[in-house]
Coordinates of C-alpha atoms in Angstrom, one line a residue:
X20 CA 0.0 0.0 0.0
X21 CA 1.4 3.6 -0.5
X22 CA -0.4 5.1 1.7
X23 CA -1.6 8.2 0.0
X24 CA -4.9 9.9 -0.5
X25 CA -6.3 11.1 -4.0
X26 CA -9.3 12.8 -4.4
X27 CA -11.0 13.2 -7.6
X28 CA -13.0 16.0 -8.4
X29 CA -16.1 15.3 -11.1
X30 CA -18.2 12.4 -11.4
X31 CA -18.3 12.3 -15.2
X32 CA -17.3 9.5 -17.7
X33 CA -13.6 10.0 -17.2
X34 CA -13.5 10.6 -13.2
X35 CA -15.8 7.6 -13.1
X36 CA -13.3 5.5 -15.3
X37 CA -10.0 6.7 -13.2
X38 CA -11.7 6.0 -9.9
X39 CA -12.0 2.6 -11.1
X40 CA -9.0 2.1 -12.3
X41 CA -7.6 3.3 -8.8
X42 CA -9.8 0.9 -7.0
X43 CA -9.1 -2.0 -8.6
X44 CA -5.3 -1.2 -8.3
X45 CA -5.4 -0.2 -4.9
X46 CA -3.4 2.6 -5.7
X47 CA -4.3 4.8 -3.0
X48 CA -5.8 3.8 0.7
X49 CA -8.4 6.2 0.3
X50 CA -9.9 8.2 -2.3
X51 CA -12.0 10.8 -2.5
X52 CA -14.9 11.4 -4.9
X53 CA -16.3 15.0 -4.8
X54 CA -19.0 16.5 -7.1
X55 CA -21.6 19.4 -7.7
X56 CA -23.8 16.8 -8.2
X57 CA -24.6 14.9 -4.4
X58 CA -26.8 11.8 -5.6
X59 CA -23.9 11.0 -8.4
X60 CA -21.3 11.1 -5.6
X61 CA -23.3 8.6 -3.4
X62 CA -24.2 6.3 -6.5
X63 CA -20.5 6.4 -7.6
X64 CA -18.9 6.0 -4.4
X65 CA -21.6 3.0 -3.7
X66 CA -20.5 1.1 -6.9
X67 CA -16.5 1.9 -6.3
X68 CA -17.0 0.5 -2.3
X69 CA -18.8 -2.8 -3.8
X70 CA -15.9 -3.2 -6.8
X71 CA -13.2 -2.5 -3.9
X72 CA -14.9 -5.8 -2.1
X73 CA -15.3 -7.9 -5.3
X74 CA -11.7 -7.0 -6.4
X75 CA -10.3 -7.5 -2.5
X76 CA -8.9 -4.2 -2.9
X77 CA -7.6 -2.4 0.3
X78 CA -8.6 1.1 -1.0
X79 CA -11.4 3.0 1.2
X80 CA -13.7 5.1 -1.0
X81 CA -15.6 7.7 0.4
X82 CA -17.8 10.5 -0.8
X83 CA -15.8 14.2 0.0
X84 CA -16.3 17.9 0.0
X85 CA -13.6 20.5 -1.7
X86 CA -12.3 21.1 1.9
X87 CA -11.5 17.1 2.2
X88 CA -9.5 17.8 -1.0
X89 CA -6.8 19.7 1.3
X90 CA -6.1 16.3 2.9
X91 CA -5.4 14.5 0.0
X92 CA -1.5 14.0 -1.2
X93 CA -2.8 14.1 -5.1
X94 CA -6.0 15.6 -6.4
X95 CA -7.5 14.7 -10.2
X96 CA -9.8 17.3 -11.8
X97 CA -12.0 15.7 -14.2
X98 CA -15.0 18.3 -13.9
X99 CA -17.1 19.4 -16.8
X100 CA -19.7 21.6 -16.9
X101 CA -23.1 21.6 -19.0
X102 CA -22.4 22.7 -22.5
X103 CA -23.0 21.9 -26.0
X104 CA -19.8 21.7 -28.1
X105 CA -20.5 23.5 -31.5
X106 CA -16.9 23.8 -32.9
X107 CA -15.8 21.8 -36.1
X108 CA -11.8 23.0 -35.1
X109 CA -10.1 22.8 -32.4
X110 CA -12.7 21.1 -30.7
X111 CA -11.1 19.9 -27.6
X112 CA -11.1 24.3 -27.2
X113 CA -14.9 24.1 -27.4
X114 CA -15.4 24.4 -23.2
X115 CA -13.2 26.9 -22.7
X116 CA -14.7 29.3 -21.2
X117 CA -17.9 27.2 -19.9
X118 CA -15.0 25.6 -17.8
X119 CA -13.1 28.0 -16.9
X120 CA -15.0 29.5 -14.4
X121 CA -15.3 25.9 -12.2
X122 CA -11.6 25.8 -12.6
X123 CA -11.4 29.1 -11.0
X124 CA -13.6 28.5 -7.9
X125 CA -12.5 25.4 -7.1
X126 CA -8.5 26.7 -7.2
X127 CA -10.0 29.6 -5.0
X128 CA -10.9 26.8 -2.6
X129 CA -7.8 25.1 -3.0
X130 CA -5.2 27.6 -2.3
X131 CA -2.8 26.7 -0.1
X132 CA -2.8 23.1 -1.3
X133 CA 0.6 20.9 -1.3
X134 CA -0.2 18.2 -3.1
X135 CA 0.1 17.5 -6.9
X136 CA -2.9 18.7 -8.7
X137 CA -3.4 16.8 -12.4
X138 CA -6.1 18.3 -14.5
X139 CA -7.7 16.3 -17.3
X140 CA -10.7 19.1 -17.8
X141 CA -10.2 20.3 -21.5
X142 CA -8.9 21.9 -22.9
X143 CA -6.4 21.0 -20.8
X144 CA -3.7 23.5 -21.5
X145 CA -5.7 26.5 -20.8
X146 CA -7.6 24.9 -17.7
X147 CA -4.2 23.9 -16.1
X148 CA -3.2 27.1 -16.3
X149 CA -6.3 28.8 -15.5
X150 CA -6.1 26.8 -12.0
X151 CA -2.5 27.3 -11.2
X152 CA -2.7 30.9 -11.5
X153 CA -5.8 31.1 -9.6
X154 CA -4.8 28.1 -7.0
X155 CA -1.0 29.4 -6.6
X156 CA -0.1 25.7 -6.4
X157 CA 3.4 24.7 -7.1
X158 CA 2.8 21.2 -8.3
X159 CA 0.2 21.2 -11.0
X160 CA 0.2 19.5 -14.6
X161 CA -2.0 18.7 -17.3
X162 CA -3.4 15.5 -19.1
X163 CA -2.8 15.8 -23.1
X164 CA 0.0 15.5 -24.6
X165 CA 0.8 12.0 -22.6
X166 CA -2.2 10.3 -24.2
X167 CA -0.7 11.9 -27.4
X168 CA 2.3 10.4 -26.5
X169 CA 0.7 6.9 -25.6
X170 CA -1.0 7.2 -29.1
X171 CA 2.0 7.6 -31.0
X172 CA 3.9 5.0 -29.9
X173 CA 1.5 2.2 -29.9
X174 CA 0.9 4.1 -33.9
X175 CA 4.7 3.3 -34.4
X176 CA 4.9 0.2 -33.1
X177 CA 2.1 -1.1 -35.6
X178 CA 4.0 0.6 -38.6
X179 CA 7.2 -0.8 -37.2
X180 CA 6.1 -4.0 -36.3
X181 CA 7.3 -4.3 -32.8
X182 CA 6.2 -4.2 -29.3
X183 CA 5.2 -0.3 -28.1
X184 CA 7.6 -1.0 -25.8
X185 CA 10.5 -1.0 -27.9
X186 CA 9.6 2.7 -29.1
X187 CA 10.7 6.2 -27.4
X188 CA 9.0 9.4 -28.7
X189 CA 7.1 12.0 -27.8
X190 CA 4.0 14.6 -28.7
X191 CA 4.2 17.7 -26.7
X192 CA 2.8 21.0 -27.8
X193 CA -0.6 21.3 -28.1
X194 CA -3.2 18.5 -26.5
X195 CA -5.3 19.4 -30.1
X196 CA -5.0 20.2 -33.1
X197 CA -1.3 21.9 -32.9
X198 CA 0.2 18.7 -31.3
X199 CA 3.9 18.2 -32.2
X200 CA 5.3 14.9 -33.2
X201 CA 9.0 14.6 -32.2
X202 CA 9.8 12.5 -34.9
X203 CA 13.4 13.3 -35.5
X204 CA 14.5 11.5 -31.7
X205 CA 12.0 9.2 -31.9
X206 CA 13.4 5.3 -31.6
X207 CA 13.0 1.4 -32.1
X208 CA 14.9 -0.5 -29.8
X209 CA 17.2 2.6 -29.5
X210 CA 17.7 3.3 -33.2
X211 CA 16.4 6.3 -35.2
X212 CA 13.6 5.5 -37.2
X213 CA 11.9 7.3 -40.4
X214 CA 8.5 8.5 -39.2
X215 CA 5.9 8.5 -41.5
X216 CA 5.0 11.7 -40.6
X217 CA 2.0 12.7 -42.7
X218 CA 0.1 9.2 -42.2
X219 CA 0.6 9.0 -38.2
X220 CA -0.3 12.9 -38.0
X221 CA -3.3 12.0 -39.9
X222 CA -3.9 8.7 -37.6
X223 CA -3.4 10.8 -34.6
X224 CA -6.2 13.8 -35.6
X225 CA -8.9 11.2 -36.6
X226 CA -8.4 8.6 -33.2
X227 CA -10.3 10.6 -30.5
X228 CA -13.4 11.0 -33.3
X229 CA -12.9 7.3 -33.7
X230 CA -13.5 6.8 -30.2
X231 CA -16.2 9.3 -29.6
X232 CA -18.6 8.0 -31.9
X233 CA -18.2 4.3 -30.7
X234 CA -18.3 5.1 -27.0
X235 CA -19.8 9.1 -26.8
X236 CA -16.5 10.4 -24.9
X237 CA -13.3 9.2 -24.8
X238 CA -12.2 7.9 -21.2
X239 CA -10.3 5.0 -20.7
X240 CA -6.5 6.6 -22.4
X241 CA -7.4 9.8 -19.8
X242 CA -7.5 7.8 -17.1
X243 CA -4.5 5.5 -17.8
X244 CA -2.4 8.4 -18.7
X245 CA -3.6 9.9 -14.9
X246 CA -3.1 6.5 -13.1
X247 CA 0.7 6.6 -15.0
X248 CA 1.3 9.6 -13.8
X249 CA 0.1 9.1 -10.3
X250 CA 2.2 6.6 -9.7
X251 CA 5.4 9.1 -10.9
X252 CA 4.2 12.2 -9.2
X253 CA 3.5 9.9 -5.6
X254 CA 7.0 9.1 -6.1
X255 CA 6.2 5.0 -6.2
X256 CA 8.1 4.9 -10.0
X257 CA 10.4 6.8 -11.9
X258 CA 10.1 7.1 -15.8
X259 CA 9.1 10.6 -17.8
X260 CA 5.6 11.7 -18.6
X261 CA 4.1 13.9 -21.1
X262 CA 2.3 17.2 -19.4
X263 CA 1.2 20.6 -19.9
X264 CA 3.3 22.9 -17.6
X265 CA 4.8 26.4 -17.7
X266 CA 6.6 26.9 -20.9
X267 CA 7.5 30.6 -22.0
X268 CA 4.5 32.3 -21.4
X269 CA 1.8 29.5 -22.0
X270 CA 1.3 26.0 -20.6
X271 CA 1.7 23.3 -23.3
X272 CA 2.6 19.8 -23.3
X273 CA 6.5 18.9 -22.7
X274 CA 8.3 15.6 -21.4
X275 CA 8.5 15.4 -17.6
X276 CA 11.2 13.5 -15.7
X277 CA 10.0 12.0 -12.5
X278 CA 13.1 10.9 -9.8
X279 CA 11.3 10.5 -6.6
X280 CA 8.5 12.0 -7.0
X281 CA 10.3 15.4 -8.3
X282 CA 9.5 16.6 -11.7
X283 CA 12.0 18.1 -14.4
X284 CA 11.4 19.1 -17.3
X285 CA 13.4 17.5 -20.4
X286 CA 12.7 18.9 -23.5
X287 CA 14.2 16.8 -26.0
X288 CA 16.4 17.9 -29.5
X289 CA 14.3 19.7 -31.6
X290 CA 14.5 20.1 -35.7
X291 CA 14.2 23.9 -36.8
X292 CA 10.7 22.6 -38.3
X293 CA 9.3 20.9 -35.1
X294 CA 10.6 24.1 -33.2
X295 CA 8.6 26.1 -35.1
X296 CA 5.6 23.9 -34.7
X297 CA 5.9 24.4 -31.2
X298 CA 6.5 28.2 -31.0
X299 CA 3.5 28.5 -33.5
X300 CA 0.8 26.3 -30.5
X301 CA 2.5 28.1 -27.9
X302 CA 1.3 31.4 -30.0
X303 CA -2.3 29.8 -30.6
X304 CA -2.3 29.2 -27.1
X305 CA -1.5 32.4 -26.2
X306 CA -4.2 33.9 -27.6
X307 CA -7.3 31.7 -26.7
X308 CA -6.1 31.9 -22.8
X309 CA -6.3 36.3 -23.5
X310 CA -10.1 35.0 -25.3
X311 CA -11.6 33.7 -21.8
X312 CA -12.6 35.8 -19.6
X313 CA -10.4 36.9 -16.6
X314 CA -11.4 34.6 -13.7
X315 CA -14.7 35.2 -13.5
X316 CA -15.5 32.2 -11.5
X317 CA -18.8 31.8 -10.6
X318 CA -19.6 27.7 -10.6
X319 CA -18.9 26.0 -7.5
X320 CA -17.9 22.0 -8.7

């Protein structure tokens, strides 16, 4: 047992997935489920509490207010709020700013937390951002561009024909539309490979609508990217993981080294090309974060 507390905050497809997940490998002794919405909180922690007994898992799982959050050692923020996403680009930007006010009050309620704080809510660059300057939390990162990563490599393993354990690479930038492959250190078995880049890029933009329209919303790569990372940021494995944290003047997605729990950051070789790529979603970003308005948090998850 490692004996930490997580909490998750929202009750939704992914938060219901990842709290499943974390159940049923007793990751944490306790976790947390905490919601706008009380009767899904007591349904979900219900189901969670008889899965913990079926699976003989040792985690406790018990329903939580925001306060309870400052207890935890790692808290994952799944929330979404009610909106209907209209855009045809950029989609993942679609709930900006119907999110970014929950972001904001729950960070308001949250400052002064120690803990890591991993934020799936999209899109995920702007809302990690939006709660760490709101929050003033030191540890905070975003889910994107490691289920980008995750993505990629099990893409070039198939075109390789080897295990996705035998390939290293990475997509940072942009969780969306501006994601950057880093196909120029990307390896098999420790070798540089050609990337076919125009085919996986193409692979990589149509998987999430793939997934969508067989299941309604993706879930299950969120929560294993969040259960990976856990498991770094608790400081129970070492390894590197792909999140959005400060870069310049934006938050985008860049490689992560974990060593005890500690994050660096370890941006790796660039072309001129992918540098370029990256400078041009840290722009985009730039400018939808100035597009939502200033904190104007009003939602209470």
């Amino acid at each position: 047992m490692t004996g930490a507390v997580v909490g998750i905050v929202g009750a939704g497809a992914v938060g219901q997935t990842l709290a499943a997940g974390l159940v049923a490998s007793a990751l944490p002794d306790r976790l947390l489920v905490v919601s706008r919405q009380p009767d899904q909180v007591r349904a979900l922690t219900a189901d969670l509490q008889d899965l913990a007994h079926a699976a003989r898992s040792r985690t406790v799982v018990e329903p939580g207010e925001v306060a309870d959050l400052h207890g935890c050692d790692a808290v994952v923020i799944a929330l979404r709020t009610d909106f209907t996403n209209t855009a045809e680009h950029d989609i993942r930007r679609g709930g900006a700013s119907a999110n970014a006010p929950a972001l904001g009050t729950l960070a308001r309620r949250l400052r002064g937390f120690g803990g890591t704080v991993l934020v799936v809510t999209n899109p995920v660059d702007l809302m990690a951002r939006r709660f760490a300057e709101v929050s003033g939390c030191a540890r905070v990162f975003g889910i994107g561009s490691n289920l980008d990563s995750t993505r990629y490599r099990l893409l070039m393993a198939r075109y390789a024909r080897v295990l996705p354990e035998q390939v290293r690479g990475h997509v940072i930038g942009e969780h969306g539309d501006r994601a950057v492959i880093c196909a120029s250190t990307t390896t098999v078995d420790g070798r540089l490979v050609s990337v076919p880049i125009g085919a996986v890029a193409k692979e990589l933009q149509q998987r999430p609508a793939l997934i969508r329209t067989g299941t309604g919303r993706t879930r299950c790569g969120p929560a294993g990217a969040v259960l990976s990372t856990l498991r770094k940021s608790l400081g129970l494995a070492d390894g590197i993981e792909e999140l959005s944290t400060p870069y310049q003047d934006v938050w985008l997605g860049i490689p992560m080294r974990f060593t005890g729990g500690r994050a660096l950051a370890c941006l790796p070789h660039l072309t001129g090309t992918e540098r370029r790529c990256l400078d041009a979603a840290a722009t985009s970003l730039r400018d939808a974060y100035a597009r939502i308005p200033a904190h104007t948090e009003r939602i209470a998850p």
